[in-house]
PDB file of C-alpha atoms in Angstrom:
ATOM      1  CA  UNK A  11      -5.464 -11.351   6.984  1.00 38.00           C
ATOM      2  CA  UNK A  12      -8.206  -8.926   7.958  1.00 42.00           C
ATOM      3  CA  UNK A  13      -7.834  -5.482   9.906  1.00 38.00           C
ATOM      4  CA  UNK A  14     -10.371  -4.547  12.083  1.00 37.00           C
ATOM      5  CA  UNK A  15     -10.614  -1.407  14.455  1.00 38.00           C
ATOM      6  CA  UNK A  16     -10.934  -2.579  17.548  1.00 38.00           C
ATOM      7  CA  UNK A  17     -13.118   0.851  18.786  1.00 37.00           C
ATOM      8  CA  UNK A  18     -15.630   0.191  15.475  1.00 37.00           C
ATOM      9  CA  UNK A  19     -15.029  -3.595  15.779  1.00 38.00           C
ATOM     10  CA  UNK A  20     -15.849  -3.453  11.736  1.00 40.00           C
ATOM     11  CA  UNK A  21     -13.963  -5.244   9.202  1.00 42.00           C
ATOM     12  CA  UNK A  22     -11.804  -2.796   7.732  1.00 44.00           C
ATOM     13  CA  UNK A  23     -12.531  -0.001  10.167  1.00 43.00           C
ATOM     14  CA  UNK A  24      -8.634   0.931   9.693  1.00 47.00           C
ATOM     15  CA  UNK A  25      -8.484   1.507   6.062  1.00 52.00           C
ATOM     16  CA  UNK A  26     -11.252   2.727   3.553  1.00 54.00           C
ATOM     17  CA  UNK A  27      -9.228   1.930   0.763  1.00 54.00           C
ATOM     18  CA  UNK A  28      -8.159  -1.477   2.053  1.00 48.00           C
ATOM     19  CA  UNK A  29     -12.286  -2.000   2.264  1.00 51.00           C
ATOM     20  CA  UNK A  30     -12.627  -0.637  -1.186  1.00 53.00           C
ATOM     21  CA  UNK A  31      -9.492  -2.649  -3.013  1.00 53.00           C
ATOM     22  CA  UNK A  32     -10.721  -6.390  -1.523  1.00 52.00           C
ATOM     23  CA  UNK A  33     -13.196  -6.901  -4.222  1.00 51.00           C
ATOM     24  CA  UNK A  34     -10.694  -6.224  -6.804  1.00 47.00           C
ATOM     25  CA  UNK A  35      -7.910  -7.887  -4.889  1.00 46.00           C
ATOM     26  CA  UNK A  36      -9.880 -10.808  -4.315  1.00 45.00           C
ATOM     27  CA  UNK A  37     -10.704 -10.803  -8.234  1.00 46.00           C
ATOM     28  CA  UNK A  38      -7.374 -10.953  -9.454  1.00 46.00           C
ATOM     29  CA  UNK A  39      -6.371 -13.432  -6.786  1.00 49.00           C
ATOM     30  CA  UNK A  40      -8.831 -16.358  -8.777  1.00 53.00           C
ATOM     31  CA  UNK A  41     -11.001 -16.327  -6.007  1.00 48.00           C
ATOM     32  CA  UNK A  42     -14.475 -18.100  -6.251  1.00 51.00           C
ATOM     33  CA  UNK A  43     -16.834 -18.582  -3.400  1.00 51.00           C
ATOM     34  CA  UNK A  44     -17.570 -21.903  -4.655  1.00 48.00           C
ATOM     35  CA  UNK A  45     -13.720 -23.181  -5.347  1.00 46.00           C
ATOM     36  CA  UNK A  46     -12.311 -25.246  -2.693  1.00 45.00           C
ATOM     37  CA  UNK A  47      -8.841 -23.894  -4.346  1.00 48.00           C
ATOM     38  CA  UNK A  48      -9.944 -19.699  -3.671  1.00 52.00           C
ATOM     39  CA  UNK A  49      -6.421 -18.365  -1.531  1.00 56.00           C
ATOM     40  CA  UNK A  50      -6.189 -16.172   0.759  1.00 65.00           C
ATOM     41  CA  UNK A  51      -4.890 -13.083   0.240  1.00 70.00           C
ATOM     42  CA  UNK A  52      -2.184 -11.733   2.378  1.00 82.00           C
ATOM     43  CA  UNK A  53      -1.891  -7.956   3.138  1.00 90.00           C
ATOM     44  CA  UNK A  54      -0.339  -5.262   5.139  1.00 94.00           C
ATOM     45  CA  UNK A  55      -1.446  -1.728   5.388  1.00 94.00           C
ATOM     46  CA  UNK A  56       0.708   1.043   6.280  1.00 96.00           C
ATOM     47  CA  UNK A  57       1.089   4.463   6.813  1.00 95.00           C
ATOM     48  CA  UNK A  58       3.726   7.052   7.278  1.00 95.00           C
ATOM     49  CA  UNK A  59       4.219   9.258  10.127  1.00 93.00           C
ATOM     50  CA  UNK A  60       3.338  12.372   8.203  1.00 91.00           C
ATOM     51  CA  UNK A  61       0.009  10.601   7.328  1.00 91.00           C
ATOM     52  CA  UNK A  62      -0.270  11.842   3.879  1.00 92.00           C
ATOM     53  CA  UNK A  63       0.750   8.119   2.196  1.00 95.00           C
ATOM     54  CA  UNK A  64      -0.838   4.796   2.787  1.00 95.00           C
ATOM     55  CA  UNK A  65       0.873   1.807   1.408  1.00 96.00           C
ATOM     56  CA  UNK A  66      -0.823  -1.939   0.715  1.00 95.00           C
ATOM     57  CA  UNK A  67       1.256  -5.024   0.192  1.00 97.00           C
ATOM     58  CA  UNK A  68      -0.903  -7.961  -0.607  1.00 95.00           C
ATOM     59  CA  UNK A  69       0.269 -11.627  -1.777  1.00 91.00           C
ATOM     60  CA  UNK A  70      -1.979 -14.020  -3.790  1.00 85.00           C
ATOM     61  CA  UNK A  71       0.178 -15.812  -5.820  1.00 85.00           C
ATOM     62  CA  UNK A  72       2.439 -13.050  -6.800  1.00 92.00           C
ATOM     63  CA  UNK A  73       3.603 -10.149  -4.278  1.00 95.00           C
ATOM     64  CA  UNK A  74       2.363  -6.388  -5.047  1.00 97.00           C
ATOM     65  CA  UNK A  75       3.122  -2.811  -3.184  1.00 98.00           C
ATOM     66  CA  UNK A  76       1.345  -0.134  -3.861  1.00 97.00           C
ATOM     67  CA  UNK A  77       1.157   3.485  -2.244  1.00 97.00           C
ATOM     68  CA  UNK A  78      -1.123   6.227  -2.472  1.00 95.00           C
ATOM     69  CA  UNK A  79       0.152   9.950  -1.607  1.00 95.00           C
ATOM     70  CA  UNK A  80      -2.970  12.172  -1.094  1.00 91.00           C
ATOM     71  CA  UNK A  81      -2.670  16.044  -1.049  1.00 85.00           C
ATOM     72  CA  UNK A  82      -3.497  18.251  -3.984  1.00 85.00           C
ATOM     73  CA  UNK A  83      -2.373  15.437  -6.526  1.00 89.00           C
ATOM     74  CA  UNK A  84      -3.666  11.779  -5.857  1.00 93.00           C
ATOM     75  CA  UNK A  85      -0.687   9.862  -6.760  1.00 95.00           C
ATOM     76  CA  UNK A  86      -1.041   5.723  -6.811  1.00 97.00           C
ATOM     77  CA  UNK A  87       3.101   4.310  -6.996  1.00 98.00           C
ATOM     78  CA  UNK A  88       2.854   0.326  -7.759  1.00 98.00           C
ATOM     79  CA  UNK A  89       5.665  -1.928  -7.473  1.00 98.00           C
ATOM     80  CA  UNK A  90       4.701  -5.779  -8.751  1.00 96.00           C
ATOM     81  CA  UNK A  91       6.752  -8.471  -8.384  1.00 95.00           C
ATOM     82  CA  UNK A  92       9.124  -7.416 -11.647  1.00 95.00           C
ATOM     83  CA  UNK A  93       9.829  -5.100 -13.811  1.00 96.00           C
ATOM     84  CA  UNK A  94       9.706  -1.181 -13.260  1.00 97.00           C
ATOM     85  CA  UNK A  95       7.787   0.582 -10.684  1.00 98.00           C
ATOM     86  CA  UNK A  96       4.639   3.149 -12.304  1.00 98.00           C
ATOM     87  CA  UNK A  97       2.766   5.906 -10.957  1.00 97.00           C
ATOM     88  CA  UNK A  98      -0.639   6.343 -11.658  1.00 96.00           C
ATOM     89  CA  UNK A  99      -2.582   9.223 -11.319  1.00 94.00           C
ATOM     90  CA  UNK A 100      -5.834   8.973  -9.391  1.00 91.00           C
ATOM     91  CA  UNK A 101      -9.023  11.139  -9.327  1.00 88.00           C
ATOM     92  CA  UNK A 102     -10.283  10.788  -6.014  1.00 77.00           C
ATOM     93  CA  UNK A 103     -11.582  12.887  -2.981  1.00 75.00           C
ATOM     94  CA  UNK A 104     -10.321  10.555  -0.796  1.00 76.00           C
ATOM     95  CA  UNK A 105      -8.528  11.499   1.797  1.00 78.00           C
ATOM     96  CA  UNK A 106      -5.659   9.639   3.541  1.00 81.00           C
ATOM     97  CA  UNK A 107      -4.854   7.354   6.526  1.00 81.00           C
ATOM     98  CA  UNK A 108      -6.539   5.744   9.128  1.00 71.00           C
ATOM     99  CA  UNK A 109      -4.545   2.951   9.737  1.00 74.00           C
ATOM    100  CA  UNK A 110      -2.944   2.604  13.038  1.00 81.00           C
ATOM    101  CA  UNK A 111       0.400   0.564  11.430  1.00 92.00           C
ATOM    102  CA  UNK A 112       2.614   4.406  11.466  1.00 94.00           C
ATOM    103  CA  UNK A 113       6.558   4.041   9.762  1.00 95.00           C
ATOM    104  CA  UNK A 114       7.891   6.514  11.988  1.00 95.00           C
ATOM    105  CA  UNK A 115      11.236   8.807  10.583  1.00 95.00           C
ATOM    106  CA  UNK A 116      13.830   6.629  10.418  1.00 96.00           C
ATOM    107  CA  UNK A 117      11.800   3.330  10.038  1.00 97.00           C
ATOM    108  CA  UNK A 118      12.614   0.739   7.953  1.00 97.00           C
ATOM    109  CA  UNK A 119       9.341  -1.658   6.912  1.00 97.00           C
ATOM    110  CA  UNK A 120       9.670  -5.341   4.823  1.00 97.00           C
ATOM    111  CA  UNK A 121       7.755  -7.609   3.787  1.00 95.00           C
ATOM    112  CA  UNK A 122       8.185 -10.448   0.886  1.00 92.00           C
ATOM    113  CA  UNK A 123      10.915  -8.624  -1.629  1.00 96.00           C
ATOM    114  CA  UNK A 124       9.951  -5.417  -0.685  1.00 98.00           C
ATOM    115  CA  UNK A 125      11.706  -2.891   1.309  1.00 98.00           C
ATOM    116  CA  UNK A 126      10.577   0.432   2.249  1.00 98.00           C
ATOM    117  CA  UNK A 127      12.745   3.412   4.312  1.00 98.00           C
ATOM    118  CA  UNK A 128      11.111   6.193   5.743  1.00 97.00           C
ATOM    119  CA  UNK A 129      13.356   9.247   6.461  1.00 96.00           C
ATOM    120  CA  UNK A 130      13.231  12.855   6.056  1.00 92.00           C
ATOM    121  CA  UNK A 131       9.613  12.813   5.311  1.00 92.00           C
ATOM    122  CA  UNK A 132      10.282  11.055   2.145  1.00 96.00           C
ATOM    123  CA  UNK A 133       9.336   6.953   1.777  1.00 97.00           C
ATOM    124  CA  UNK A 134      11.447   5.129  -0.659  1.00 98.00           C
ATOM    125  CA  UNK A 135      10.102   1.354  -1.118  1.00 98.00           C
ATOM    126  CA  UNK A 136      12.419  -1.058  -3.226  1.00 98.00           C
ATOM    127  CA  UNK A 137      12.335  -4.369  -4.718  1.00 97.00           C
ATOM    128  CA  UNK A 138      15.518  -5.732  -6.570  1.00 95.00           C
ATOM    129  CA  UNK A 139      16.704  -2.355  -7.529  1.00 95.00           C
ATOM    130  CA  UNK A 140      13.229  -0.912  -8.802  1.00 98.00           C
ATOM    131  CA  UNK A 141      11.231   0.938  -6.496  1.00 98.00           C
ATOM    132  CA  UNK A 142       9.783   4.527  -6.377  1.00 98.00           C
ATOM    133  CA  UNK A 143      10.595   7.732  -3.903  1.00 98.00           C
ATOM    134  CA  UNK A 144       8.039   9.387  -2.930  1.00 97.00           C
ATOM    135  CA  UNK A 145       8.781  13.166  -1.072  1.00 93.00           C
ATOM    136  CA  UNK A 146       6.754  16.240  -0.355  1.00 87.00           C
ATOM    137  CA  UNK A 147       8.590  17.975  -3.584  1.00 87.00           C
ATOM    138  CA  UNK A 148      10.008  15.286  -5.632  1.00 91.00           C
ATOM    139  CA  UNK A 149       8.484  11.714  -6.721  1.00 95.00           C
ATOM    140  CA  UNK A 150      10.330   9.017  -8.944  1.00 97.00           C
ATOM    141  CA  UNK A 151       9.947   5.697  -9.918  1.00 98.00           C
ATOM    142  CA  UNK A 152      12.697   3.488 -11.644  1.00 96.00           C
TER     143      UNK A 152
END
């Protein structure tokens, strides 16, 4: 599934990072311009209301969450499809959201195994009892 900005009509308009993580996506996805077998990659791009985290689920083969908080610390939270979630820290000057998918306060966004509840200006995305919470002060992942 591709985003496009309908104003830019580019590819990707929406989301730098979405533009920037498809060559790696489509890496680990197998995918070989030549293969008749290459899959498509399936992916959602959201942001919440506060715009200061953007989160990417994307499907090939295996489903995959991850969220970026920007501000003074570039934080990257990933959540595969087992195990534990991990947070990453990211150097980047990036800045954060231009998608036009918001989670508003009390939102509640799903997707494969994934669940993700946006309240209080603090997102906490699950899978199976693993997850992360990300909040302006405090940010865990179990």
């Amino acid at each position: 599934m591709a985003y496009s900005n309908v104003r830019s009509r580019r590819l990707f308009a929406g989301s730098d990072r979405l533009r920037k993580m498809m060559p790696f996506v489509l890496f680990l996805s197998g995918w070989n311009p030549g293969s008749a077998q290459a899959q498509l990659v399936e992916q959602d791009v959201f942001t919440t209301a506060s715009y200061d985290v953007e989160c990417t689920f994307a499907r090939s083969g295996s489903p995959e969450l991850s969220c970026d908080r920007f501000g003074e610390r570039h934080l990257r939270f990933l959540l595969g499809a087992t195990g534990h979630a991990h947070i990453l820290s990211v150097s980047s000057t990036e800045g954060c959201c231009s998608t036009e998918k918001v989670l508003e306060a009390g939102m509640t966004w799903s997707r494969g195994p994934f669940v993700c509840r946006y309240v209080c200006n603090e997102l906490t995305c699950e899978r199976e009892r693993h997850g992360f919470r990300i909040g302006r002060k405090v940010v865990v992942a179990y």
